[in-house]
Short mmCIF file of C-alpha atoms in Angstrom, two decimals:
data_model
loop_
_atom_site.label_atom_id
_atom_site.label_comp_id
_atom_site.label_asym_id
_atom_site.label_seq_id
_atom_site.Cartn_x
_atom_site.Cartn_y
_atom_site.Cartn_z
CA MET A 22 -7.14 24.23 14.87
CA MET A 23 -4.20 25.37 16.99
CA HIS A 24 -0.76 25.66 15.40
CA LEU A 25 1.90 23.66 17.20
CA GLN A 26 4.52 25.83 18.89
CA THR A 27 7.39 23.48 19.65
CA ASP A 28 11.07 24.35 19.84
CA PHE A 29 13.12 21.94 17.70
CA SER A 30 16.37 23.92 17.79
CA ASN A 31 19.60 21.95 18.09
CA THR A 32 17.97 18.68 17.02
CA PRO A 33 18.64 16.70 13.82
CA THR A 34 16.26 17.45 11.01
CA MET A 35 15.25 16.33 7.55
CA THR A 36 15.03 18.99 4.85
CA TRP A 37 12.48 19.39 2.08
CA GLU A 38 15.27 20.01 -0.43
CA ARG A 39 16.58 16.47 0.06
CA LEU A 40 13.20 14.85 0.69
CA LEU A 41 11.96 16.04 -2.72
CA SER A 42 14.84 14.44 -4.63
CA ARG A 43 14.04 14.08 -8.34
CA ARG A 44 16.85 11.62 -8.91
CA ARG A 45 15.69 8.21 -10.03
CA TYR A 46 16.58 4.99 -8.27
CA PRO A 47 19.10 3.97 -9.38
CA GLU A 48 20.64 6.53 -11.73
CA GLN A 49 19.74 5.66 -15.31
CA PRO A 50 21.39 6.63 -18.58
CA GLN A 51 19.75 9.49 -20.44
CA LEU A 52 17.71 8.00 -23.26
CA HIS A 53 16.69 11.22 -24.97
CA VAL A 54 18.35 14.36 -26.25
CA VAL A 55 18.85 16.90 -23.49
CA THR A 56 17.66 20.41 -24.31
CA ASP A 57 17.45 23.64 -22.37
CA ALA A 58 13.66 23.66 -22.65
CA PRO A 59 11.82 23.14 -19.35
CA PRO A 60 10.16 19.74 -19.05
CA VAL A 61 6.47 19.65 -19.87
CA ARG A 62 5.96 16.62 -17.64
CA GLY A 63 7.68 16.73 -14.25
CA ALA A 64 9.60 13.83 -12.72
CA PHE A 65 6.88 13.08 -10.17
CA VAL A 66 4.12 13.12 -12.79
CA ALA A 67 6.27 10.66 -14.75
CA ASP A 68 6.37 8.44 -11.63
CA TYR A 69 2.57 8.37 -11.62
CA ASP A 70 2.50 7.43 -15.29
CA ARG A 71 5.08 4.67 -14.84
CA VAL A 72 2.94 3.07 -12.16
CA VAL A 73 -0.20 3.31 -14.31
CA PHE A 74 1.46 1.54 -17.24
CA SER A 75 3.06 -1.22 -15.16
CA SER A 76 1.75 -4.78 -15.41
CA ALA A 77 1.63 -5.05 -11.59
CA PHE A 78 -0.77 -2.10 -11.43
CA ARG A 79 -2.95 -3.54 -14.19
CA ARG A 80 -3.31 -6.81 -12.29
CA MET A 81 -4.90 -4.95 -9.38
CA GLN A 82 -8.15 -4.69 -11.35
CA ARG A 83 -8.71 -8.34 -10.45
CA LYS A 84 -7.46 -8.26 -6.86
CA THR A 85 -9.64 -8.02 -3.78
CA GLN A 86 -10.27 -4.76 -1.97
CA VAL A 87 -12.94 -6.05 0.43
CA MET A 88 -15.33 -8.31 -1.45
CA PRO A 89 -13.29 -11.17 -3.00
CA LEU A 90 -14.07 -12.17 -6.60
CA PRO A 91 -16.80 -9.49 -6.94
CA GLU A 92 -19.54 -10.08 -9.47
CA THR A 93 -21.02 -6.58 -9.30
CA ASP A 94 -19.60 -3.57 -11.13
CA PHE A 95 -19.82 -1.02 -8.32
CA VAL A 96 -17.76 -2.95 -5.73
CA HIS A 97 -14.22 -1.64 -5.47
CA THR A 98 -11.15 -3.62 -6.48
CA ARG A 99 -7.58 -2.83 -5.50
CA LEU A 100 -7.26 -0.84 -8.72
CA THR A 101 -10.27 1.42 -8.23
CA HIS A 102 -9.35 1.87 -4.56
CA SER A 103 -5.82 2.90 -5.57
CA LEU A 104 -7.08 5.39 -8.15
CA GLU A 105 -9.41 7.00 -5.62
CA THR A 106 -6.68 7.07 -2.97
CA ALA A 107 -4.37 8.80 -5.46
CA CYS A 108 -7.00 11.50 -6.08
CA VAL A 109 -7.39 12.13 -2.36
CA GLY A 110 -3.62 12.02 -1.89
CA ARG A 111 -3.05 14.61 -4.60
CA SER A 112 -5.48 16.99 -2.90
CA LEU A 113 -3.90 16.40 0.52
CA GLY A 114 -0.42 17.06 -0.87
CA ARG A 115 -1.34 20.22 -2.70
CA LEU A 116 -3.38 21.69 0.14
CA GLY A 117 -0.78 20.80 2.77
CA GLY A 118 2.01 22.17 0.57
CA ARG A 119 0.12 25.40 -0.08
CA LEU A 120 -0.36 25.95 3.67
CA LEU A 121 3.37 25.42 4.26
CA LEU A 122 4.27 27.88 1.50
CA GLU A 123 1.99 30.49 3.03
CA GLU A 124 3.18 29.99 6.59
CA THR A 125 6.91 29.15 6.36
CA ASP A 126 9.50 31.88 5.89
CA ASN A 127 11.65 31.69 2.72
CA LEU A 128 10.09 28.44 1.52
CA THR A 129 8.54 30.19 -1.49
CA LYS A 130 12.00 31.32 -2.60
CA THR A 131 13.72 27.95 -2.26
CA LEU A 132 10.87 25.62 -3.28
CA PRO A 133 8.28 27.69 -5.16
CA HIS A 134 6.50 24.60 -6.54
CA LEU A 135 6.32 22.80 -3.21
CA ASP A 136 2.54 22.40 -3.32
CA SER A 137 2.38 20.84 -6.79
CA ASP A 138 5.42 18.64 -6.01
CA PHE A 139 3.76 17.42 -2.82
CA GLY A 140 0.58 16.62 -4.72
CA ASP A 141 2.36 14.74 -7.50
CA ILE A 142 4.58 12.73 -5.14
CA VAL A 143 1.74 11.73 -2.81
CA ALA A 144 -0.52 10.84 -5.76
CA ALA A 145 2.15 8.57 -7.28
CA ALA A 146 2.90 6.89 -3.95
CA CYS A 147 -0.83 6.41 -3.25
CA LEU A 148 -1.34 4.90 -6.68
CA ALA A 149 1.30 2.27 -5.86
CA HIS A 150 0.50 1.77 -2.18
CA ASP A 151 -1.22 -1.63 -2.69
CA ILE A 152 0.81 -2.81 -5.68
CA GLY A 153 2.45 -5.62 -3.67
CA ASN A 154 -0.70 -7.05 -2.11
CA PRO A 155 -1.24 -10.77 -2.83
CA PRO A 156 -4.52 -12.39 -3.90
CA PHE A 157 -7.43 -12.28 -1.43
CA GLY A 158 -6.39 -8.97 0.15
CA HIS A 159 -5.04 -8.88 3.69
CA SER A 160 -6.29 -12.44 4.12
CA GLY A 161 -3.75 -13.40 1.44
CA GLU A 162 -0.95 -11.87 3.52
CA ASP A 163 -2.16 -13.84 6.54
CA ALA A 164 -2.33 -17.02 4.44
CA ILE A 165 1.30 -16.68 3.31
CA SER A 166 2.49 -15.90 6.85
CA THR A 167 0.52 -18.80 8.30
CA TYR A 168 1.91 -21.25 5.77
CA PHE A 169 5.53 -20.30 6.48
CA ARG A 170 4.90 -20.76 10.22
CA SER A 171 3.37 -24.20 9.67
CA PRO A 172 5.13 -27.59 9.98
CA ALA A 173 4.68 -28.03 6.22
CA ALA A 174 7.10 -25.15 5.58
CA GLU A 175 9.68 -26.16 8.21
CA PRO A 176 11.94 -28.04 5.73
CA PHE A 177 12.20 -24.88 3.63
CA VAL A 178 12.68 -22.22 6.33
CA ARG A 179 15.01 -24.09 8.71
CA VAL A 180 18.05 -23.11 6.62
CA LEU A 181 17.20 -19.38 6.77
CA ASN A 182 18.45 -16.88 9.30
CA ALA A 183 16.07 -15.13 11.71
CA ALA A 184 15.60 -12.01 9.58
CA GLN A 185 14.89 -14.06 6.46
CA ARG A 186 12.36 -16.22 8.31
CA ALA A 187 10.67 -13.09 9.65
CA ASP A 188 10.23 -11.79 6.09
CA LEU A 189 8.20 -14.91 5.26
CA GLN A 190 6.50 -15.66 8.56
CA ARG A 191 5.32 -12.05 8.85
CA PHE A 192 4.73 -11.57 5.13
CA GLU A 193 3.94 -7.96 4.31
CA GLY A 194 2.35 -6.55 1.15
CA ASN A 195 4.10 -3.21 1.71
CA ALA A 196 7.50 -4.91 1.51
CA ALA A 197 6.40 -6.84 -1.57
CA GLY A 198 5.31 -3.53 -3.08
CA PHE A 199 8.70 -1.93 -2.43
CA ARG A 200 10.29 -4.91 -4.15
CA THR A 201 7.93 -4.58 -7.13
CA LEU A 202 8.86 -0.91 -7.53
CA THR A 203 12.64 -1.40 -7.23
CA HIS A 204 13.41 -4.89 -8.57
CA THR A 205 14.04 -6.11 -12.11
CA TYR A 206 14.23 -9.86 -12.79
CA ALA A 207 17.45 -11.08 -14.37
CA ALA A 208 15.44 -13.14 -16.86
CA HIS A 209 13.83 -9.92 -18.10
CA SER A 210 16.84 -7.63 -18.53
CA SER A 211 20.22 -6.61 -17.12
CA GLY A 212 18.65 -3.58 -15.46
CA SER A 213 18.10 -3.21 -11.73
CA ALA A 214 15.75 -0.26 -11.42
CA GLY A 215 12.29 -1.78 -11.19
CA LEU A 216 10.00 1.01 -12.39
CA GLY A 217 12.80 3.56 -12.04
CA LEU A 218 10.86 5.91 -9.77
CA THR A 219 12.29 8.97 -8.05
CA TYR A 220 13.78 8.70 -4.60
CA ALA A 221 11.10 11.09 -3.32
CA THR A 222 8.21 8.89 -4.46
CA LEU A 223 9.86 5.73 -3.11
CA GLY A 224 10.38 7.46 0.23
CA ALA A 225 6.76 8.61 0.43
CA PHE A 226 5.61 5.12 -0.56
CA THR A 227 7.47 3.50 2.36
CA LYS A 228 5.05 3.88 5.27
CA TYR A 229 7.06 1.42 7.38
CA PRO A 230 10.78 2.26 7.02
CA ARG A 231 12.04 -0.76 8.92
CA PRO A 232 12.93 -4.43 8.31
CA SER A 233 10.93 -7.40 9.55
CA VAL A 234 12.82 -7.92 12.79
CA LEU A 235 11.00 -9.44 15.74
CA GLU A 236 8.30 -7.31 17.33
CA GLU A 237 10.12 -6.92 20.63
CA GLU A 238 13.09 -5.34 18.85
CA ALA A 239 11.04 -2.27 17.88
CA SER A 240 12.13 0.83 19.82
CA THR A 241 8.73 2.52 19.82
CA ARG A 242 5.14 1.68 19.05
CA GLY A 243 4.56 4.47 16.55
CA THR A 244 2.55 3.96 13.39
CA SER A 245 5.69 3.65 11.25
CA GLU A 246 6.76 0.53 13.15
CA LYS A 247 3.49 -1.42 13.08
CA ARG A 248 4.73 -3.39 10.06
CA HIS A 249 7.83 -3.58 7.87
CA GLY A 250 8.50 -1.95 4.54
CA TYR A 251 11.17 -4.06 2.86
CA PHE A 252 12.53 -7.60 2.70
CA GLN A 253 16.16 -8.55 3.30
CA THR A 254 16.56 -8.76 -0.49
CA GLU A 255 15.93 -4.99 -0.67
CA ALA A 256 17.75 -3.91 2.52
CA VAL A 257 20.68 -2.34 0.67
CA ARG A 258 18.33 -0.58 -1.74
CA PHE A 259 16.36 0.97 1.07
CA GLN A 260 19.54 2.13 2.82
CA GLU A 261 20.57 3.92 -0.39
CA ILE A 262 17.18 5.61 -0.65
CA ALA A 263 17.22 6.66 3.02
CA GLN A 264 20.68 8.20 2.61
CA GLU A 265 19.71 10.08 -0.56
CA LEU A 266 16.61 11.54 1.10
CA GLY A 267 18.31 12.26 4.41
CA LEU A 268 15.83 10.21 6.45
CA LEU A 269 16.65 10.30 10.14
CA PRO A 270 17.69 6.96 11.65
CA LYS A 271 15.91 5.98 14.83
CA PRO A 272 17.91 6.83 17.95
CA PRO A 273 20.53 4.60 19.58
CA GLY A 274 18.98 1.44 20.94
CA SER A 275 16.74 0.97 17.92
CA ALA A 276 17.12 -2.10 15.76
CA ALA A 277 19.30 -1.71 12.68
CA GLY A 278 17.54 -0.28 9.66
CA PHE A 279 14.83 1.63 11.58
CA TYR A 280 14.21 5.13 10.19
CA HIS A 281 11.78 7.95 10.73
CA ARG A 282 9.24 8.27 7.94
CA HIS A 283 9.45 10.55 4.97
CA PRO A 284 6.90 13.19 6.10
CA LEU A 285 4.80 12.74 2.97
CA ALA A 286 4.23 9.10 3.94
CA PHE A 287 1.85 10.45 6.60
CA LEU A 288 -0.27 11.93 3.80
CA VAL A 289 -0.16 8.65 1.85
CA GLU A 290 -1.36 6.84 4.97
CA ALA A 291 -4.08 9.44 5.56
CA ALA A 292 -5.37 9.20 1.97
CA ASP A 293 -5.60 5.41 2.28
CA ASP A 294 -7.29 5.66 5.71
CA ILE A 295 -9.89 8.14 4.44
CA CYS A 296 -10.68 6.13 1.33
CA TYR A 297 -10.89 2.64 2.73
CA ARG A 298 -12.93 3.67 5.77
CA ILE A 299 -15.48 5.70 3.86
CA ILE A 300 -15.62 3.83 0.56
CA ASP A 301 -15.62 0.34 2.09
CA PHE A 302 -18.55 1.62 4.16
CA GLU A 303 -20.20 2.80 0.94
CA ASP A 304 -19.69 -0.65 -0.62
CA GLY A 305 -21.34 -2.25 2.39
CA LEU A 306 -24.35 0.00 1.98
CA LYS A 307 -24.65 -0.61 -1.75
CA LEU A 308 -24.44 -4.36 -1.21
CA ASN A 309 -27.32 -4.05 1.30
CA LEU A 310 -25.12 -5.51 4.03
CA ILE A 311 -25.24 -2.31 6.12
CA PRO A 312 -28.75 -0.86 6.60
CA CYS A 313 -29.04 2.21 4.38
CA GLU A 314 -30.82 4.39 6.95
CA THR A 315 -28.18 3.61 9.57
CA GLY A 316 -25.38 4.52 7.15
CA LEU A 317 -26.97 7.69 5.80
CA ARG A 318 -27.78 8.91 9.31
CA LEU A 319 -24.18 8.43 10.42
CA LEU A 320 -22.83 10.30 7.39
CA ARG A 321 -25.22 13.21 7.99
CA GLU A 322 -24.18 13.36 11.65
CA MET A 323 -20.49 13.45 10.69
CA LEU A 324 -21.22 16.36 8.36
CA GLY A 325 -23.19 18.14 11.06
CA ASP A 326 -26.42 18.10 9.06
CA ALA A 327 -29.47 18.75 11.21
CA PRO A 328 -32.33 16.24 10.80
CA ASN A 329 -34.58 19.03 9.44
CA ARG A 330 -31.86 20.60 7.28
CA GLN A 331 -33.27 22.36 4.21
CA ARG A 332 -31.93 20.61 1.12
CA SER A 333 -31.47 22.19 -2.29
CA VAL A 334 -32.10 18.82 -3.97
CA GLU A 335 -34.75 16.22 -3.22
CA TRP A 336 -33.24 12.76 -3.49
CA HIS A 337 -35.30 10.04 -5.17
CA ASP A 338 -32.60 7.32 -4.91
CA TRP A 339 -30.77 6.85 -1.62
CA ARG A 340 -27.68 5.65 -3.51
CA GLU A 341 -27.35 9.05 -5.17
CA GLU A 342 -27.62 10.80 -1.82
CA LEU A 343 -25.00 8.39 -0.49
CA GLY A 344 -22.56 9.46 -3.20
CA TYR A 345 -23.23 13.13 -2.44
CA LEU A 346 -22.69 12.69 1.30
CA ARG A 347 -19.54 10.63 0.71
CA ALA A 348 -18.07 13.34 -1.54
CA ARG A 349 -18.81 16.08 1.01
CA LEU A 350 -17.29 14.06 3.84
CA ILE A 351 -14.10 13.25 1.94
CA ASN A 352 -13.71 16.93 1.07
CA ARG A 353 -14.10 17.94 4.71
CA LEU A 354 -11.60 15.32 5.90
CA VAL A 355 -9.08 16.39 3.24
CA GLN A 356 -9.28 20.02 4.38
CA GLN A 357 -8.86 19.10 8.05
CA THR A 358 -6.07 16.58 7.43
CA ALA A 359 -4.08 19.01 5.28
CA ARG A 360 -4.28 21.53 8.13
CA LEU A 361 -3.08 18.93 10.62
CA PHE A 362 -0.17 18.00 8.36
CA ALA A 363 0.95 21.61 7.99
CA ASP A 364 0.78 22.11 11.76
CA ARG A 365 2.84 18.98 12.41
CA ALA A 366 5.33 19.34 9.56
CA PRO A 367 8.15 20.63 11.82
CA ALA A 368 7.67 17.66 14.15
CA PHE A 369 7.72 15.25 11.18
CA LEU A 370 10.95 16.79 9.88
CA HIS A 371 12.59 16.30 13.27
CA GLY A 372 11.27 12.78 13.79
CA ARG A 373 9.21 13.93 16.77
CA ALA A 374 5.77 12.70 15.65
CA ASP A 375 4.66 9.21 14.65
CA GLU A 376 0.88 9.07 14.91
CA PRO A 377 -1.64 8.67 12.05
CA LEU A 378 -3.14 12.01 11.08
CA ILE A 379 -6.64 10.57 10.83
CA GLN A 380 -6.63 9.68 14.53
CA GLN A 381 -6.22 13.36 15.36
CA LEU A 382 -9.34 14.47 13.48
CA ASP A 383 -12.32 15.77 15.45
CA CYS A 384 -14.54 13.05 13.96
CA TRP A 385 -12.21 10.16 14.81
CA GLU A 386 -14.74 8.49 17.13
CA GLN A 387 -17.40 8.58 14.41
CA LEU A 388 -14.91 7.17 11.89
CA GLN A 389 -14.31 4.34 14.35
CA GLN A 390 -18.06 3.79 14.59
CA MET A 391 -18.24 3.65 10.79
CA HIS A 392 -15.39 1.16 10.70
CA ALA A 393 -17.05 -1.03 13.33
CA LEU A 394 -20.19 -1.22 11.19
CA THR A 395 -18.10 -2.14 8.15
CA VAL A 396 -16.27 -4.88 10.06
CA GLU A 397 -19.49 -6.34 11.46
CA HIS A 398 -21.61 -6.25 8.31
CA LEU A 399 -19.11 -6.38 5.42
CA TYR A 400 -15.73 -7.79 6.47
CA HIS A 401 -17.44 -10.47 8.58
CA SER A 402 -20.23 -11.22 6.12
CA ARG A 403 -20.59 -14.88 5.19
CA PRO A 404 -19.50 -14.58 1.50
CA VAL A 405 -16.33 -12.70 2.46
CA LEU A 406 -15.45 -15.14 5.25
CA GLU A 407 -16.07 -18.18 3.04
CA ILE A 408 -13.88 -16.92 0.20
CA GLU A 409 -11.12 -15.75 2.56
CA ALA A 410 -11.13 -19.14 4.28
CA ALA A 411 -10.83 -20.85 0.90
CA GLY A 412 -8.00 -18.44 0.06
CA PHE A 413 -5.91 -19.93 2.88
CA ASP A 414 -6.06 -23.33 1.19
CA VAL A 415 -5.37 -21.84 -2.24
CA MET A 416 -2.31 -19.84 -1.16
CA ALA A 417 -0.90 -22.63 1.04
CA GLY A 418 -1.51 -25.21 -1.68
CA LEU A 419 0.28 -23.17 -4.35
CA LEU A 420 3.24 -22.35 -2.09
CA ASP A 421 3.63 -25.95 -0.96
CA ALA A 422 3.41 -27.37 -4.48
CA PHE A 423 5.98 -25.02 -6.02
CA LEU A 424 8.35 -25.16 -3.03
CA HIS A 425 8.44 -28.96 -3.19
CA ALA A 426 8.90 -28.83 -6.97
CA THR A 427 11.87 -26.47 -6.49
CA PHE A 428 13.64 -27.92 -3.44
CA ASP A 429 12.70 -31.60 -3.27
CA PRO A 430 15.87 -33.53 -4.19
CA HIS A 431 13.77 -36.48 -5.38
CA THR A 432 12.17 -34.53 -8.19
CA GLY A 433 9.56 -36.62 -9.94
CA PRO A 434 7.55 -36.10 -13.10
CA ARG A 435 4.94 -33.91 -11.37
CA SER A 436 7.60 -31.62 -9.93
CA ARG A 437 9.22 -31.26 -13.34
CA LYS A 438 5.84 -30.28 -14.80
CA LEU A 439 5.36 -27.68 -12.06
CA GLN A 440 8.82 -26.25 -12.69
CA GLN A 441 7.95 -25.92 -16.35
CA LEU A 442 4.76 -24.06 -15.41
CA LEU A 443 6.80 -21.55 -13.43
CA PRO A 444 7.69 -18.49 -15.57
CA ALA A 445 11.42 -18.16 -16.29
CA GLN A 446 11.98 -15.09 -14.09
CA PHE A 447 10.88 -17.03 -11.00
CA ARG A 448 13.12 -20.07 -11.50
CA ALA A 449 16.54 -20.67 -9.91
CA ASN A 450 18.15 -21.79 -13.13
CA GLY A 451 19.52 -20.20 -16.26
CA SER A 452 20.02 -16.51 -15.49
CA GLN A 453 18.92 -17.13 -11.88
CA GLU A 454 21.51 -19.84 -11.19
CA GLY A 455 23.33 -19.53 -7.91
CA VAL A 456 20.66 -17.69 -5.93
CA SER A 457 20.29 -18.65 -2.28
CA ALA A 458 17.43 -20.70 -0.87
CA TYR A 459 15.99 -17.52 0.66
CA GLU A 460 16.12 -15.65 -2.64
CA GLN A 461 14.46 -18.56 -4.43
CA ILE A 462 11.64 -18.63 -1.87
CA ILE A 463 11.18 -14.88 -2.33
CA LEU A 464 10.98 -15.47 -6.10
CA LEU A 465 8.22 -18.03 -5.54
CA THR A 466 6.30 -15.64 -3.28
CA ASP A 467 6.73 -12.99 -6.01
CA TYR A 468 5.03 -15.33 -8.44
CA ILE A 469 2.18 -16.48 -6.22
CA GLY A 470 1.71 -13.09 -4.56
CA GLY A 471 1.56 -11.42 -7.97
CA LEU A 472 -1.34 -13.56 -9.20
CA THR A 473 -4.83 -12.12 -9.34
CA ASP A 474 -7.54 -13.72 -7.23
CA GLN A 475 -8.95 -15.55 -10.26
CA ASN A 476 -5.53 -16.65 -11.53
CA ALA A 477 -4.59 -18.07 -8.13
CA LEU A 478 -7.86 -19.97 -7.83
CA SER A 479 -7.66 -21.28 -11.40
CA LEU A 480 -4.03 -22.41 -11.04
CA TYR A 481 -4.77 -24.15 -7.73
CA ARG A 482 -7.76 -25.99 -9.17
CA THR A 483 -5.74 -27.00 -12.24
CA ILE A 484 -2.69 -28.43 -10.46
CA ARG A 485 -4.97 -30.25 -8.00
CA GLY A 486 -6.87 -31.83 -10.89
CA ILE A 487 -10.16 -30.20 -9.89
CA ASP A 488 -10.45 -28.42 -13.23
CA LEU A 489 -8.66 -28.97 -16.51
CA PRO A 490 -7.79 -26.22 -18.99
CA LYS A 491 -10.01 -25.88 -22.02
CA PHE A 492 -8.51 -25.79 -25.49
CA PHE A 493 -10.10 -23.72 -28.23
#
């Protein structure tokens, strides 16, 4: 691949020294004795561990990746998808960092551990990249957005300003994830750090460094502006993180709060793109929704395997060959994507590039073909469509019930029961007293969006009287 030769002199730039900030958001008191001994576990590795041990991450084991409410062991959930994405992200970061160290003057002297830092930051951000997704996957995001645009929600959103309404009517799992990582509920503690991650990891996590303003207010149509990365409740927090990292604001004429991405966010995006395209395709094959010969042939073509290629192993189970081909393809895409990242790193630092790395790969057209097969045979399969359609009723029903219980001035016995069902951290009373209507609605979306698929379905059926809890 050709190295980019572009002159960026006399233009603003981000610097790796600031972008790799080990400071934690916000600064926290030291809870252990400080010694002169070097740390055994680096700050970015600690970020990874903090995500792993969080309750929000644990709940992802019962959240949809593609197939809602899966009954088979080999179908991916949000948790297994996130773990695999983190593995790919770590490799992308380390390979891309190693190439930069080898090809950039003086970088070895100033940042000798750049490659391992890149790998650890990208792995931690990848691990958390779906942590804010609601039940029923992207269909759950659509269900929340659709409800808040409906006449049923009008009494609750009419008092909000345009930016607050946009947060709800264009609900975004990435923004909910940023809130999960940076927010602590007053009913839990007096802290305000969320998981207390480093600024670097939070920056790499934020693929869309912009608020949820109206679409026509976006200054460009780059990949970083397709969605939004934070709610109004976290606007000040994101500004602090952007300033610490030295993220470049978008040029004059852009809407307020628009920034260029942390360069490592492009690797987080690439790891997610590689994993969901290839592994969702693998799920479709294993579920017998995509014809196995069609899928295996496409994978072999992408790897450049000739039809009569001499194999060192004779496969007796096509599923085992599928796993082998998938592993080879991911490895090839990681190598190529790391090279692309290193070539484009100067442009990223100067805010001069905003395209997904995966779209620049030689096999992009074949990846699109793979994705089209997955959409046709898996995403649009009858079981998926039926459960996603039901998810719209579940999410809307839960939101409507708890919003009426919270805001209806004529609170009756049922509303009081629903308020009592709501965990303390999501109520606007006690330690939450005095919060605005917008903040209370965000708290309710925190609660409902944080449920697993099964929890959401069970709660909906219970409050509608369809099922009753069993006592043992």
